[in-house]
Coordinates of C-alpha atoms and ligand atoms in Angstrom, one line a residue:
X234 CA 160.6 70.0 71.8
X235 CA 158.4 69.0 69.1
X236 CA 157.5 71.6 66.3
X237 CA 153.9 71.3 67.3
X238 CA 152.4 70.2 70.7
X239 CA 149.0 69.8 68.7
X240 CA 147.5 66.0 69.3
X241 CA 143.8 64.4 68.9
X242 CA 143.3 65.1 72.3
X243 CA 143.4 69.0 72.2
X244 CA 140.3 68.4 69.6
X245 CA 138.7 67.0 72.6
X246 CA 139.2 70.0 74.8
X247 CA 138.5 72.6 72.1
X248 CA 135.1 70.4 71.6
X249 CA 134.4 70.8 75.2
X250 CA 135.2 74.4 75.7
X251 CA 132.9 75.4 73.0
X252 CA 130.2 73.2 73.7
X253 CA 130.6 75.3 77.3
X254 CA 131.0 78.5 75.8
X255 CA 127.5 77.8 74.0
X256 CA 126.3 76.9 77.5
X257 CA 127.2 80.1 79.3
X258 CA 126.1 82.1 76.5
X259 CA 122.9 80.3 76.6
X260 CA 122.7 81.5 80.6
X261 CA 123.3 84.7 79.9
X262 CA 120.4 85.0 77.1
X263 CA 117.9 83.8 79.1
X264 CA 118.7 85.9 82.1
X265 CA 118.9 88.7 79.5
X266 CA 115.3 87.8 78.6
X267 CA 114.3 87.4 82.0
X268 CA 115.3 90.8 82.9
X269 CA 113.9 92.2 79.4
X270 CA 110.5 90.4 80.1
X271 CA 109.9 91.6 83.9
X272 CA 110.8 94.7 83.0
X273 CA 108.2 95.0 80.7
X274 CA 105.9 93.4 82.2
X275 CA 106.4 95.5 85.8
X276 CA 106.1 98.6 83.2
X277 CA 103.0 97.5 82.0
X278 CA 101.4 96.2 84.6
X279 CA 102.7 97.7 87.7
X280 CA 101.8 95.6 91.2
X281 CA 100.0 98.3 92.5
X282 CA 98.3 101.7 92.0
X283 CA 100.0 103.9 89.5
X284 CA 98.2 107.2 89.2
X285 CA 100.0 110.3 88.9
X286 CA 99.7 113.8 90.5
X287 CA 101.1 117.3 89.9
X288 CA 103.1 117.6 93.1
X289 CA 103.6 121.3 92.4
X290 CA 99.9 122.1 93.1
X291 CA 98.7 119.9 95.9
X292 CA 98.0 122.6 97.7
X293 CA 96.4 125.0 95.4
X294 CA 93.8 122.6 94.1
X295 CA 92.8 119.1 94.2
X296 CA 91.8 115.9 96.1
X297 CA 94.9 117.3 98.8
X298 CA 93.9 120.6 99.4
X299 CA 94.4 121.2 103.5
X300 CA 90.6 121.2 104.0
X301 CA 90.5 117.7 102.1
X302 CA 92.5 116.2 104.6
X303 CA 92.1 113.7 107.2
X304 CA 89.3 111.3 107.1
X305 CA 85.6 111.1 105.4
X306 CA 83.4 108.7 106.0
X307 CA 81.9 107.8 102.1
X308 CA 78.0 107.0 101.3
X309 CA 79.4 103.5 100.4
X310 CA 80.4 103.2 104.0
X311 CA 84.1 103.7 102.9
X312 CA 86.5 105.8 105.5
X313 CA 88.8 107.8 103.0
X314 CA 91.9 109.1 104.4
X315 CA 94.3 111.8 102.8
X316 CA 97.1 113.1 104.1
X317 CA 100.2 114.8 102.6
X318 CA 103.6 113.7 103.6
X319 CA 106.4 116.5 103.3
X320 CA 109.8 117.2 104.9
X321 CA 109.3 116.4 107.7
X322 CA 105.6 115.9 108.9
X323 CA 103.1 114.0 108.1
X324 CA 99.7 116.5 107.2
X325 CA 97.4 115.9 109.4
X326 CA 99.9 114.4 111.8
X327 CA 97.0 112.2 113.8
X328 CA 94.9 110.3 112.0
X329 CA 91.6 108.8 113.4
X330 CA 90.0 105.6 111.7
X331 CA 86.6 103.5 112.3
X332 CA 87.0 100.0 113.4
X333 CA 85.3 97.3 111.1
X334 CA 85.1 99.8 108.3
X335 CA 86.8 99.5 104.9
X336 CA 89.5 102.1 104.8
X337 CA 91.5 103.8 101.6
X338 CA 94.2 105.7 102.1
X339 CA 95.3 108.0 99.5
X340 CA 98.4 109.8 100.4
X341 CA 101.4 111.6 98.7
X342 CA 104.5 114.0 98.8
X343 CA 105.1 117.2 97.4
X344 CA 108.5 117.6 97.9
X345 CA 110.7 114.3 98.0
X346 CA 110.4 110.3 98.5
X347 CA 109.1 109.9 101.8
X348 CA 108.1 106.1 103.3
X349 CA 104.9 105.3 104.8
X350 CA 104.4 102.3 107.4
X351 CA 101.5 102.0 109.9
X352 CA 103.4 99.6 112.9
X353 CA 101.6 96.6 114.1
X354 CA 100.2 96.3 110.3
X355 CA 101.6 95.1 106.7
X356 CA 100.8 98.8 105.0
X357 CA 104.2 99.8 104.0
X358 CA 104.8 101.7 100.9
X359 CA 106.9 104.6 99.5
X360 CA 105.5 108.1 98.6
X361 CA 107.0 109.3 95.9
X362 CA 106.4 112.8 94.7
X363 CA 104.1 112.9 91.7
X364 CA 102.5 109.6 91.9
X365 CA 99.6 109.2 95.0
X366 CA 99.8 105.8 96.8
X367 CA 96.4 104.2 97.1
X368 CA 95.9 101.9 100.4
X369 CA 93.5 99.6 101.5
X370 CA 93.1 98.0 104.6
X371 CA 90.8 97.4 107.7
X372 CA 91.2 97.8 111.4
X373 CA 89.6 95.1 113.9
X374 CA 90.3 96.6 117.0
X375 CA 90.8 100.0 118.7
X376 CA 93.7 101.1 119.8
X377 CA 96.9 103.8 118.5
X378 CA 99.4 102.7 115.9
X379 CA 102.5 104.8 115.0
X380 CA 103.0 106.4 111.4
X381 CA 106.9 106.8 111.3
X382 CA 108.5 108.3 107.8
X383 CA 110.7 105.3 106.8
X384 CA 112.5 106.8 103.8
X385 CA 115.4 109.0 104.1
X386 CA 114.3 112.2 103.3
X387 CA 116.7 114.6 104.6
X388 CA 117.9 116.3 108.2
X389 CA 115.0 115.8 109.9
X390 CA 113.8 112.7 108.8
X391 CA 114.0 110.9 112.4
X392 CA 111.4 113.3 113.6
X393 CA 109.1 112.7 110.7
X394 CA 106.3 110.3 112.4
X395 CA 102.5 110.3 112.8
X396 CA 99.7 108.5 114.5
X397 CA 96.8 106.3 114.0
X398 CA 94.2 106.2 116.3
X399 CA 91.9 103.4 115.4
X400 CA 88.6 104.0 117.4
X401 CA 84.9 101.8 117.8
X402 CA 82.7 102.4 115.0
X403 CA 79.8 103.5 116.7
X404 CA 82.2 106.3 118.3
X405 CA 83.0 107.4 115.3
X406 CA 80.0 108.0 113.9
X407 CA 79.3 110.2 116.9
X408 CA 82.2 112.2 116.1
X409 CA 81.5 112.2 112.1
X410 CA 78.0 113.8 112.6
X411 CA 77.3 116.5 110.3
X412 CA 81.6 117.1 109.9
X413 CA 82.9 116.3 106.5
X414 CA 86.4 115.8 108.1
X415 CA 87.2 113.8 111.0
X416 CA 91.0 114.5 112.6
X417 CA 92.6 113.6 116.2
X418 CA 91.3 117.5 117.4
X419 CA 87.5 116.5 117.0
Ligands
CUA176 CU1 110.1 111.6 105.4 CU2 111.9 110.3 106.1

């Protein structure tokens, strides 16, 4: 054996393998920044509602007291709907909405991360205790949608569902006179 294997052509590799260790290390910056950048700029601007809550007191006092619950038809012709999500019910556990109408839906947990999703429709969000979820949608035609819990949120978590009962306008008009709250029971 020779006393050293070194040649010209081993300056060749090491020239290669650096220029690719420069490469990878190059990749790995800029998905460093990538992740550094989104997560920024999810932080600061966040795709949807942020808008925290005291999930200690939604019962005491507050936009989700029980008597604030279920749907109100606004003077701007808005239906607003609250409801509380909890292990493991949906409060109130029917909900009735206007056809045609432009409908928010503020809802929120007290207690742990719950999932809402109205079937048939793209709302789908989670409920996360502390921060209210703010939805907005619109119903073209009657009919009853289910409300299932689709978060894990403990034992009874495959019995935590609601409904929707989407009705005709003019009906529910009818049913909102002179009520502040309209629910399935009315
Ligand atoms: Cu609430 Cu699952």
């Amino acid at each position: 054996m020779a006393e050293s294997t070194y040649s010209a052509s081993d300056d060749v590799v090491d020239h290669f393998e650096r220029r690719w260790a420069f490469v990878v290390a190059g990749i790995v910056a800029i998905v460093f920044a990538v992740i550094v950048f989104t997560g920024l700029h999810w932080a600061t601007q966040p795709p949807s509602n942020v808008e925290t809550i005291d999930a200690s007191r939604l019962h005491l006092s507050g936009e989700f007291v029980e008597s604030n619950l279920g749907t109100a038809l606004q003077a701007d012709g808005v239906a607003t709907v609250r409801v509380i999500a909890q292990q493991y019910s949906f409060v109130p556990s029917c909900i009735v909405v206007p056809t045609d109408t432009p409908i928010v839906i503020r809802i929120t947990s007290p207690d742990v991360i719950h999932g809402f999703l109205i079937v048939g429709t793209n709302i789908n969000t989670m409920l996360v205790p502390g921060y209210v979820a703010n939805v907005r949608t619109r119903f073209s035609t009657p009919g009853e949608h289910l409300m299932p819990c689709h978060e894990f949120c403990g034992v009874g978590h495959e019995g935590m569902w609601a409904r929707v009962k989407v009705i005709d306008k003019a009906e529910f008009t009818k049913l909102s006179a002179g009520k502040r709250r309209v629910s399935c029971a009315d």
